[in-house]
Coordinates of C-alpha atoms and ligand atoms in Angstrom, one line a residue:
M1 CA 98.2 -39.1 70.5
S2 CA 100.7 -38.7 67.8
Y3 CA 101.1 -40.4 64.5
P4 CA 104.2 -40.9 62.4
R5 CA 104.6 -38.1 59.8
V6 CA 104.2 -39.0 56.2
S7 CA 107.5 -37.3 55.4
T8 CA 109.3 -40.0 57.4
F9 CA 108.2 -42.7 55.0
K10 CA 111.1 -42.4 52.7
T11 CA 110.7 -45.6 50.8
P12 CA 107.7 -47.5 49.3
E13 CA 108.4 -50.3 51.9
A14 CA 108.2 -47.8 54.8
F15 CA 104.9 -46.4 53.5
Q16 CA 103.5 -49.9 52.9
E17 CA 104.5 -50.9 56.3
R18 CA 102.5 -48.1 57.9
L19 CA 99.5 -48.9 55.7
N20 CA 99.8 -52.5 56.9
D21 CA 100.0 -51.5 60.5
L22 CA 96.8 -49.5 60.1
R23 CA 95.3 -52.4 58.2
L24 CA 94.3 -50.1 55.4
E25 CA 93.3 -51.2 51.9
L26 CA 95.0 -48.2 50.4
Q27 CA 97.2 -49.1 47.5
F28 CA 99.8 -47.2 45.5
D29 CA 102.2 -47.6 42.6
R30 CA 105.9 -47.6 43.5
E31 CA 106.8 -45.6 40.4
V32 CA 104.9 -42.6 39.0
Q33 CA 104.8 -42.4 35.2
S34 CA 104.9 -39.1 33.3
G35 CA 103.7 -37.9 29.9
A36 CA 100.4 -38.0 28.1
N37 CA 100.1 -41.8 28.1
S38 CA 100.7 -42.1 31.8
P39 CA 97.5 -43.0 33.8
L40 CA 97.3 -39.5 35.2
G41 CA 98.1 -37.9 31.8
Q42 CA 95.3 -39.5 29.9
S43 CA 92.5 -37.5 28.6
V44 CA 88.9 -38.4 28.9
P45 CA 86.1 -37.5 26.6
F46 CA 83.3 -35.3 28.0
Q47 CA 80.4 -34.0 25.7
D48 CA 82.0 -32.3 22.8
Q49 CA 85.5 -32.1 24.1
F50 CA 88.3 -34.0 26.0
I51 CA 89.4 -33.2 29.5
G52 CA 93.2 -33.4 29.1
N53 CA 94.4 -35.2 32.2
R54 CA 93.2 -36.7 35.4
F55 CA 94.0 -33.9 37.8
C56 CA 91.2 -31.7 39.1
I57 CA 91.4 -28.6 41.2
L58 CA 88.8 -28.8 44.0
P59 CA 86.9 -25.6 44.9
M60 CA 88.6 -23.5 47.6
E61 CA 87.6 -20.2 48.8
G62 CA 89.7 -17.6 50.5
W63 CA 87.4 -15.4 52.5
D64 CA 88.8 -12.5 50.4
A65 CA 86.3 -11.1 48.0
E66 CA 84.9 -7.6 48.3
S67 CA 82.0 -7.1 50.7
D68 CA 79.6 -6.9 47.7
G69 CA 80.9 -10.2 46.4
K70 CA 83.2 -9.1 43.6
P71 CA 86.6 -10.7 43.3
T72 CA 89.7 -9.0 44.6
D73 CA 93.4 -9.4 43.6
L74 CA 93.8 -12.2 46.0
V75 CA 90.9 -14.1 44.4
R76 CA 92.4 -13.5 41.0
R77 CA 95.8 -14.7 42.1
R78 CA 94.4 -17.9 43.4
W79 CA 92.5 -18.6 40.2
R80 CA 95.5 -17.8 38.1
N81 CA 97.3 -20.5 40.1
F82 CA 94.5 -22.9 39.3
G83 CA 95.2 -22.2 35.6
L84 CA 99.0 -22.6 36.0
S85 CA 98.6 -25.9 37.9
G86 CA 98.3 -27.9 34.7
A87 CA 95.1 -29.7 35.9
K88 CA 92.6 -29.9 33.1
L89 CA 89.4 -29.9 35.3
I90 CA 88.6 -27.0 37.5
W91 CA 85.8 -28.0 39.7
G92 CA 84.1 -24.9 40.6
G93 CA 87.0 -22.6 41.6
E94 CA 85.4 -21.8 44.9
A95 CA 82.0 -21.6 46.5
V96 CA 80.0 -18.7 45.1
A97 CA 76.8 -17.7 46.9
V98 CA 73.6 -17.5 44.8
R99 CA 72.4 -14.8 47.0
H100 CA 73.6 -12.5 49.8
D101 CA 72.0 -14.3 52.8
G102 CA 73.6 -17.6 51.7
R103 CA 77.1 -16.4 52.0
A104 CA 79.4 -18.4 54.3
N105 CA 81.2 -15.2 55.2
P106 CA 80.9 -11.5 54.4
N107 CA 83.7 -11.9 51.8
Q108 CA 82.4 -14.8 49.9
L109 CA 81.9 -14.4 46.1
L110 CA 78.4 -13.5 45.1
I111 CA 76.9 -14.0 41.7
N112 CA 74.5 -11.5 40.4
E113 CA 74.3 -9.1 37.3
E114 CA 76.4 -6.5 39.0
N115 CA 79.2 -8.9 39.7
L116 CA 79.1 -10.8 36.5
T117 CA 82.1 -9.1 34.8
G118 CA 84.3 -10.0 37.7
I119 CA 83.0 -13.6 37.8
Q120 CA 83.6 -13.9 34.0
E121 CA 87.1 -12.5 34.4
L122 CA 88.1 -15.3 36.9
R123 CA 87.3 -17.8 34.2
E124 CA 89.3 -15.8 31.6
I125 CA 92.2 -15.6 34.1
V126 CA 92.4 -19.3 34.5
E127 CA 92.2 -19.7 30.7
T128 CA 94.9 -17.1 29.9
A129 CA 97.3 -18.5 32.5
H130 CA 96.7 -22.1 31.3
R131 CA 97.1 -21.1 27.6
E132 CA 100.3 -19.2 28.2
Q133 CA 101.8 -22.1 30.1
F134 CA 100.4 -25.1 28.3
G135 CA 99.5 -23.8 24.8
T136 CA 95.9 -24.7 24.7
T137 CA 92.5 -24.6 26.6
D138 CA 90.7 -26.9 24.3
D139 CA 91.0 -29.8 26.8
L140 CA 90.4 -27.6 29.8
L141 CA 87.0 -27.7 31.6
I142 CA 86.0 -25.0 34.0
G143 CA 82.8 -25.0 36.2
L144 CA 81.5 -22.7 38.9
Q145 CA 80.4 -24.0 42.3
L146 CA 77.0 -22.5 43.4
T147 CA 76.0 -22.6 47.0
H148 CA 73.8 -21.5 49.8
S149 CA 75.5 -21.9 53.2
G150 CA 72.3 -22.6 55.1
R151 CA 73.2 -23.4 58.7
F152 CA 76.7 -21.9 58.3
A153 CA 75.7 -18.7 56.7
R154 CA 77.5 -15.5 58.0
P155 CA 76.6 -13.0 55.4
N156 CA 77.1 -9.7 57.3
D157 CA 79.6 -10.4 60.1
G158 CA 82.2 -13.0 60.0
K159 CA 81.6 -13.6 63.7
R160 CA 77.8 -13.9 63.6
L161 CA 76.0 -16.8 62.2
E162 CA 72.7 -16.0 60.5
P163 CA 71.6 -19.6 60.0
Q164 CA 68.8 -20.8 57.8
I165 CA 68.4 -24.5 58.4
G166 CA 66.7 -27.6 56.9
Y167 CA 65.7 -29.1 60.2
R168 CA 66.5 -28.9 64.0
H169 CA 69.6 -30.9 64.7
P170 CA 70.3 -32.8 67.9
V171 CA 73.9 -31.5 68.3
L172 CA 74.5 -28.6 65.9
D173 CA 71.6 -26.5 67.2
E174 CA 73.2 -26.3 70.6
K175 CA 76.7 -25.9 69.3
F176 CA 75.7 -23.0 67.2
A177 CA 73.0 -21.5 69.5
I178 CA 69.8 -22.3 67.6
D179 CA 67.0 -22.5 70.1
S180 CA 63.8 -22.1 68.1
D181 CA 62.2 -23.3 64.9
D182 CA 62.4 -19.7 63.4
K183 CA 65.5 -20.5 61.5
I184 CA 63.9 -23.5 59.6
M185 CA 63.5 -22.6 55.9
S186 CA 59.8 -23.1 54.8
D187 CA 58.9 -24.9 51.7
E188 CA 58.1 -21.5 50.1
D189 CA 61.6 -20.2 51.2
L190 CA 63.1 -23.3 49.4
S191 CA 61.1 -22.8 46.3
K192 CA 62.4 -19.2 46.1
L193 CA 65.9 -20.3 46.7
I194 CA 65.6 -22.9 43.8
E195 CA 64.7 -20.0 41.5
D196 CA 67.9 -18.2 42.8
F197 CA 70.0 -21.2 42.0
V198 CA 68.6 -21.3 38.5
S199 CA 69.2 -17.6 37.9
A200 CA 72.7 -18.0 39.2
A201 CA 73.2 -20.9 36.7
V202 CA 72.0 -18.7 33.8
L203 CA 74.4 -16.1 34.8
S204 CA 77.2 -18.6 35.1
Q205 CA 76.6 -19.8 31.5
K206 CA 76.7 -16.1 30.4
A207 CA 80.0 -15.8 32.1
G208 CA 81.3 -18.7 30.0
Y209 CA 81.4 -21.5 32.5
K210 CA 80.8 -24.9 30.9
F211 CA 79.2 -26.3 34.0
V212 CA 77.8 -25.4 37.4
D213 CA 78.2 -27.5 40.6
V214 CA 75.0 -27.6 42.5
K215 CA 76.7 -28.0 45.8
H216 CA 75.5 -30.8 48.1
C217 CA 78.3 -31.2 50.6
H218 CA 79.9 -30.1 53.9
G219 CA 76.8 -29.4 55.9
Y220 CA 75.7 -26.5 53.7
L221 CA 72.0 -26.3 52.8
G222 CA 71.9 -28.7 49.8
H223 CA 73.7 -31.4 51.9
E224 CA 71.7 -30.8 55.0
L225 CA 68.4 -31.3 53.1
L226 CA 69.6 -34.8 52.1
S227 CA 69.5 -35.8 55.8
G228 CA 66.2 -34.1 56.6
F229 CA 64.7 -37.4 57.5
D230 CA 62.2 -35.9 59.9
R231 CA 61.5 -32.7 58.0
P232 CA 57.8 -32.5 57.2
G233 CA 56.6 -31.3 53.8
K234 CA 57.7 -31.8 50.2
Y235 CA 61.5 -31.3 50.9
G236 CA 61.8 -33.8 53.8
G237 CA 61.2 -37.4 54.8
S238 CA 61.4 -39.8 51.8
F239 CA 64.4 -40.0 49.6
E240 CA 62.3 -38.5 46.8
N241 CA 61.4 -35.5 48.9
R242 CA 65.0 -35.0 50.2
T243 CA 66.2 -34.9 46.7
R244 CA 63.5 -32.6 45.4
F245 CA 65.6 -29.5 46.0
L246 CA 68.2 -30.8 43.6
R247 CA 65.7 -32.1 41.1
E248 CA 63.9 -28.8 40.9
I249 CA 67.1 -26.9 40.5
V250 CA 68.2 -29.2 37.7
S251 CA 64.9 -29.0 35.9
G252 CA 65.0 -25.2 36.1
I253 CA 68.6 -25.1 34.7
R254 CA 67.7 -27.4 31.9
A255 CA 64.8 -25.1 31.0
E256 CA 66.5 -21.8 31.4
A257 CA 70.2 -22.5 30.5
P258 CA 70.1 -25.2 27.9
G259 CA 73.5 -26.5 27.0
L260 CA 74.9 -25.8 30.4
E261 CA 76.3 -28.9 32.0
I262 CA 75.6 -29.7 35.7
G263 CA 77.8 -31.4 38.2
V264 CA 77.2 -32.2 41.9
R265 CA 79.8 -32.2 44.7
V266 CA 78.3 -34.4 47.4
S267 CA 79.3 -35.6 50.8
I268 CA 78.9 -39.3 50.2
F269 CA 78.9 -40.1 53.9
D270 CA 78.7 -38.2 57.1
F271 CA 79.6 -38.9 60.8
T272 CA 78.3 -37.4 64.0
P273 CA 79.8 -34.1 65.0
F274 CA 83.0 -34.5 66.9
E275 CA 84.3 -32.3 69.8
P276 CA 87.5 -32.1 71.8
G277 CA 87.7 -34.6 74.6
A278 CA 90.6 -35.5 76.9
D279 CA 93.9 -33.9 75.7
R280 CA 91.7 -32.2 73.0
I281 CA 91.5 -35.5 71.1
G282 CA 88.3 -35.6 69.0
V283 CA 85.5 -37.7 70.4
P284 CA 82.0 -38.2 68.9
S285 CA 79.3 -35.9 70.3
M286 CA 76.7 -38.7 70.0
V287 CA 77.6 -42.1 70.9
E288 CA 74.4 -44.2 71.2
S289 CA 73.1 -43.6 67.8
Y290 CA 73.1 -40.9 65.2
N291 CA 70.3 -40.5 62.6
S292 CA 71.2 -37.2 60.9
A293 CA 73.9 -38.5 58.5
F294 CA 73.3 -38.9 54.8
G295 CA 75.3 -42.1 53.9
G296 CA 75.6 -43.0 57.6
D297 CA 74.9 -46.3 59.2
G298 CA 73.1 -45.0 62.3
T299 CA 76.1 -45.3 64.6
G300 CA 77.5 -41.9 63.9
Q301 CA 80.8 -43.4 62.8
G302 CA 80.0 -45.8 60.0
I303 CA 79.1 -45.7 56.4
D304 CA 76.2 -47.0 54.5
L305 CA 76.3 -46.2 50.8
E306 CA 72.8 -47.4 50.0
E307 CA 71.3 -43.9 49.7
P308 CA 74.4 -42.3 48.2
T309 CA 74.2 -45.1 45.5
R310 CA 70.5 -44.1 44.9
F311 CA 71.6 -40.5 44.7
L312 CA 74.2 -41.2 42.0
K313 CA 71.6 -43.3 40.2
L314 CA 69.3 -40.2 40.3
L315 CA 72.1 -38.0 39.0
Q316 CA 72.5 -40.4 36.1
E317 CA 68.8 -40.4 35.4
L318 CA 68.9 -36.6 35.4
G319 CA 71.6 -36.7 32.7
I320 CA 74.3 -35.5 35.1
K321 CA 77.8 -37.0 34.4
L322 CA 80.1 -35.0 36.6
V323 CA 80.3 -36.0 40.3
C324 CA 82.8 -34.9 42.9
T325 CA 82.8 -36.9 46.1
T326 CA 83.7 -35.6 49.5
C327 CA 82.4 -36.3 53.0
G328 CA 81.3 -34.8 56.3
S329 CA 81.8 -31.2 57.1
P330 CA 84.7 -28.9 58.0
Y331 CA 82.6 -27.4 60.8
Y332 CA 81.7 -30.5 62.8
N333 CA 84.0 -33.4 61.8
P334 CA 87.0 -31.9 60.0
H335 CA 89.1 -35.0 60.5
I336 CA 87.1 -37.0 58.1
Q337 CA 86.6 -34.2 55.6
R338 CA 90.2 -32.9 55.3
P339 CA 92.5 -35.3 57.1
A340 CA 95.3 -33.3 58.8
I341 CA 98.1 -33.9 61.3
F342 CA 97.5 -30.4 62.9
P343 CA 93.9 -29.4 63.6
P344 CA 92.4 -26.1 62.8
S345 CA 91.9 -23.8 65.8
D346 CA 88.2 -24.7 66.2
G347 CA 88.9 -28.4 65.8
Y348 CA 90.4 -31.2 67.8
Q349 CA 93.4 -33.4 67.8
P350 CA 93.0 -36.2 65.2
P351 CA 91.3 -39.2 66.8
E352 CA 92.8 -41.4 64.1
D353 CA 95.9 -41.5 61.9
P354 CA 94.8 -39.1 59.1
L355 CA 95.8 -41.8 56.6
V356 CA 92.7 -43.7 57.8
G357 CA 90.6 -40.7 56.7
V358 CA 92.3 -40.6 53.4
D359 CA 91.6 -44.3 52.8
R360 CA 88.0 -43.9 54.0
Q361 CA 87.2 -41.4 51.2
I362 CA 89.1 -43.3 48.6
Q363 CA 87.4 -46.7 49.3
A364 CA 83.9 -45.2 49.5
T365 CA 84.4 -43.4 46.2
A366 CA 85.8 -46.6 44.6
Q367 CA 82.6 -48.5 45.7
L368 CA 80.5 -45.9 44.0
K369 CA 82.7 -45.7 40.9
Q370 CA 82.4 -49.5 40.5
Q371 CA 78.7 -49.2 40.3
F372 CA 78.6 -46.2 38.0
P373 CA 81.3 -46.7 35.4
E374 CA 79.7 -44.1 33.1
L375 CA 79.9 -41.2 35.6
L376 CA 83.1 -39.1 35.7
I377 CA 83.9 -39.1 39.4
V378 CA 86.4 -36.8 41.1
G379 CA 87.8 -37.9 44.5
S380 CA 88.9 -35.7 47.3
G381 CA 91.1 -35.7 50.5
Y382 CA 94.4 -36.7 48.9
S383 CA 96.5 -33.8 50.2
Y384 CA 97.5 -35.6 53.4
L385 CA 99.3 -38.2 51.3
Q386 CA 102.1 -35.5 50.6
E387 CA 105.0 -37.2 48.8
W388 CA 102.8 -40.3 48.1
L389 CA 100.0 -38.4 46.5
P390 CA 101.0 -39.1 43.0
N391 CA 101.6 -42.8 43.7
V392 CA 98.3 -43.3 45.4
G393 CA 96.5 -41.1 42.8
Q394 CA 98.0 -43.0 39.8
Y395 CA 97.0 -46.4 41.3
A396 CA 93.5 -45.1 41.9
V397 CA 93.0 -43.8 38.4
A398 CA 94.8 -46.8 36.6
N399 CA 92.6 -49.2 38.5
G400 CA 89.3 -47.5 38.0
L401 CA 88.8 -46.5 41.6
V402 CA 88.2 -42.9 40.5
D403 CA 88.4 -40.9 37.3
F404 CA 90.1 -37.7 38.6
V405 CA 92.4 -37.0 41.6
G406 CA 91.0 -33.8 43.2
L407 CA 93.5 -31.5 44.8
G408 CA 92.6 -29.1 47.6
R409 CA 95.1 -27.9 50.1
M410 CA 98.0 -29.1 48.1
V411 CA 97.3 -26.6 45.4
L412 CA 97.4 -23.7 47.9
S413 CA 101.0 -24.6 48.9
Y414 CA 102.2 -26.2 45.6
P415 CA 100.0 -25.1 42.6
E416 CA 102.3 -26.7 39.9
L417 CA 102.0 -30.2 41.3
P418 CA 100.0 -31.6 38.4
A419 CA 102.4 -30.1 35.8
D420 CA 105.4 -31.3 37.7
V421 CA 104.1 -34.9 38.0
L422 CA 103.1 -35.1 34.4
A423 CA 106.6 -33.7 33.3
G424 CA 108.3 -36.3 35.6
N425 CA 109.9 -33.5 37.8
T426 CA 110.7 -34.1 41.4
M427 CA 108.3 -32.6 43.9
P428 CA 110.1 -29.8 45.8
R429 CA 109.9 -30.7 49.5
K430 CA 109.4 -27.2 50.7
K431 CA 106.2 -26.8 48.7
I432 CA 104.5 -29.9 49.9
C433 CA 101.4 -29.2 52.0
R434 CA 102.0 -30.6 55.5
T435 CA 98.4 -30.1 56.6
F436 CA 99.2 -27.4 59.1
S437 CA 95.6 -26.2 58.7
D438 CA 96.5 -22.5 58.8
C439 CA 94.4 -22.1 55.6
T440 CA 91.4 -23.1 57.8
T441 CA 92.4 -21.6 61.1
A442 CA 92.9 -18.1 59.5
P443 CA 89.3 -17.7 58.3
R444 CA 87.9 -19.2 61.5
N445 CA 89.4 -16.2 63.1
G446 CA 88.3 -13.6 60.6
I447 CA 91.5 -13.6 58.6
I448 CA 91.8 -14.2 54.9
S449 CA 92.7 -17.8 54.0
G450 CA 96.0 -18.8 52.3
C451 CA 99.0 -21.0 52.8
Y452 CA 100.8 -18.9 55.4
P453 CA 103.5 -21.4 56.3
L454 CA 104.7 -22.3 52.7
D455 CA 103.5 -19.8 50.1
P456 CA 106.1 -17.0 50.1
F457 CA 103.4 -14.5 49.1
Y458 CA 101.3 -15.2 52.2
K459 CA 104.4 -15.6 54.4
E460 CA 105.2 -11.9 53.8
M461 CA 101.7 -10.7 54.7
P462 CA 101.0 -8.9 58.0
E463 CA 98.1 -11.3 58.5
R464 CA 100.7 -14.1 59.2
Q465 CA 101.8 -12.3 62.4
E466 CA 98.2 -11.9 63.4
L467 CA 97.6 -15.6 62.8
L468 CA 100.7 -16.6 64.7
A469 CA 99.6 -14.5 67.7
I470 CA 96.2 -16.2 67.7
K471 CA 97.7 -19.6 67.5
K472 CA 100.1 -18.8 70.4
E473 CA 97.3 -17.5 72.5
M474 CA 95.3 -20.7 71.9
G475 CA 98.3 -22.8 72.8
Ligands
FMN1 C1 90.9 -23.1 52.7 C2 89.9 -24.1 52.1 C3 88.7 -23.6 51.5 C4 87.8 -24.6 50.9 N1 86.7 -24.1 50.3 C5 85.9 -25.0 49.7 C6 84.8 -24.5 48.9 O1 84.7 -23.3 48.6 N2 84.0 -25.4 48.4 C7 84.1 -26.8 48.6 O2 83.3 -27.6 48.1 N3 85.1 -27.3 49.4 C8 86.0 -26.4 49.9 N4 87.1 -26.8 50.6 C9 87.3 -28.3 50.8 C10 88.3 -28.8 49.6 O3 87.7 -28.7 48.4 C11 88.7 -30.3 49.8 O4 87.5 -31.1 49.8 C12 89.4 -30.6 51.1 O5 90.4 -29.6 51.4 C13 90.0 -32.0 51.2 O6 90.9 -32.1 50.1 P1 92.5 -32.0 50.3 O7 92.9 -33.1 51.1 O8 93.1 -32.1 48.9 O9 92.7 -30.7 50.9 C14 88.0 -26.0 51.1 C15 89.2 -26.4 51.8 C16 90.1 -25.5 52.3 C17 91.3 -26.0 53.0
SF4_2 S1 98.2 -23.8 55.4 FE1 99.4 -24.6 53.7 S2 100.5 -26.3 54.5 FE2 98.8 -25.8 55.9 S3 97.1 -27.1 55.3 FE3 96.8 -25.2 54.3 S4 97.9 -25.5 52.3 FE4 98.6 -27.1 53.6

C-alpha cells in the first residue's frame, strides 16, 4: 500500500483535498504568520517567568552517551542544536535513566552524583547557544526527562533485554521472550524505584533544571503501570492504585526538592501491538479484544479518553501544570506514535496514511485541552506534516487545540525550524524530515541515532555506510 507523499501537496487546496479524501478533521491555516505577535510567537506565563513562544523540543535520545551514562560530544551537539532551534520550551532533552538497570540501552544518559557535572553542562550548553543566537534565556524553560525503561530495559548489552515489568502481557511477553513471573517488579521494588526517581529529581534541581518530567509514556515502566488493570497489590487494579507510582514520586519530589516544577509526558491512548502481515503491512496482534491499553476502548484500535481525563485531573490536583501528550509505543505500535512513510527496520509498512496518525494525536490532545484550559499542554507527532507543519501547528495553537507544538524528528534534520518560522523565512526543502526512520532503525541495530539522510554531520559518518548495508540486507 502506498500513500501520496506530503511533498506532493504543493498548494493548500491540494493538501485540503487529501485531508478531505481521508475524512480527517485536521485543519490548518493557509498563511503562516511570523513575529512575536503571531500565534506561534506568543509567550505564555508559567510560574515566575514567561515561555517565549509556542515551539517545544520533544525529548530525543541518541544512544550515544558513555557507558557510565555521561554525555559525549554527540549528546552535547544535539543539545546545542536544541538551544539554537529557537524553541522556548525544552521538554526533557532526552530520556535520562534514574538508575543503571532502567537504561533503555547501554549508552543512555544516567543521572547520579558522578555524572552530575555532565548533566548540568547539557543545560548550560542549551542556554549558551540560545543566548548567543537569540539574546536572552529569560523566557526559556528547560526540564529533564527522568525514566526507568521497565519492559524495554537493555542496560548492559544493546542486544539483550533485561526487562522489569509491571504485569504479564498477552502479546509483548511472547514477542520479547518473557516466560515467567520473575520479571515482575514487586511492590517493594517499586517503592525503592520511587526513591530513586526522587533522588534523581533532587539532582536535576541541583543541575539547574527548572522541571523534571516523570515519564509515563511509550511502554516504559511508568506508562505500563497505568494499564496494570490485573496487577495485584497497591500499584495495580484501581485507577487510584495504578497512579500511586506517580503520586508517590510527586509527593517525594515536593518534600525533597521544593521549588522544582514537575511535568508529565503521557501516552494518552494506546493500541494493541502491531506486527507485519501480508506485504509487511502492519496488522493488529490482537483482534477480538485488547484490555491492556491505557486510554483504549477495549478493541485494541480505538480510543477512550475517560481515564486519561481522570489522569489529567489528578495532575491538576497535584499542582502539575506541564503536560506533554503522546501515544502508544515505538516498540509495538510505532505507526501511531511516530507516523512515518518509511517504517523502522523492526516495524511494518504503515497500515494507514500517516496523516491519519497525525490527526489522531492532534484531536485526542484537543479533547483534553478543551477540558483542562489551565494546563499547559504540548502536542506531539507533527513531523510527518513536513511543509505543512507550521500551518497545522499555527491553527492548533490559535484555536486552543494545544498550547505548544512539540517537535521530534524534524529537529534532528532541521533544528532551526522554529527560528525560521518565527522570522518568516522559507523552509529549506532539503532539511525537511521525510520520515525515513533511519534515526530509529540505527539504534534498533546497535548504531548511534541521528539523521543520516539529511544532516551533513551524520551523512559523513562511517556509521551511515553500516546502516545502509543493514537496510540493504533487510531489503
Ligand atoms: C530518535 C528518537 C529518539 C526519541 N527519544 C525519545 C525520548 O528519549 N523520550 C521520549 O519521550 N520520546 C522520545 N522520542 C519520541 C519523540 O519525542 C516524539 O514523540 C516522536 O518522534 C513523535 O514526534 P515527531 O513526529 O515530531 O517526530 C524519540 C523519537 C526519536 C525519533
Ligand atoms: S532519519 Fe532524519 S529524515 Fe529520517 S525520520 Fe529521522 S530525522 Fe527524519
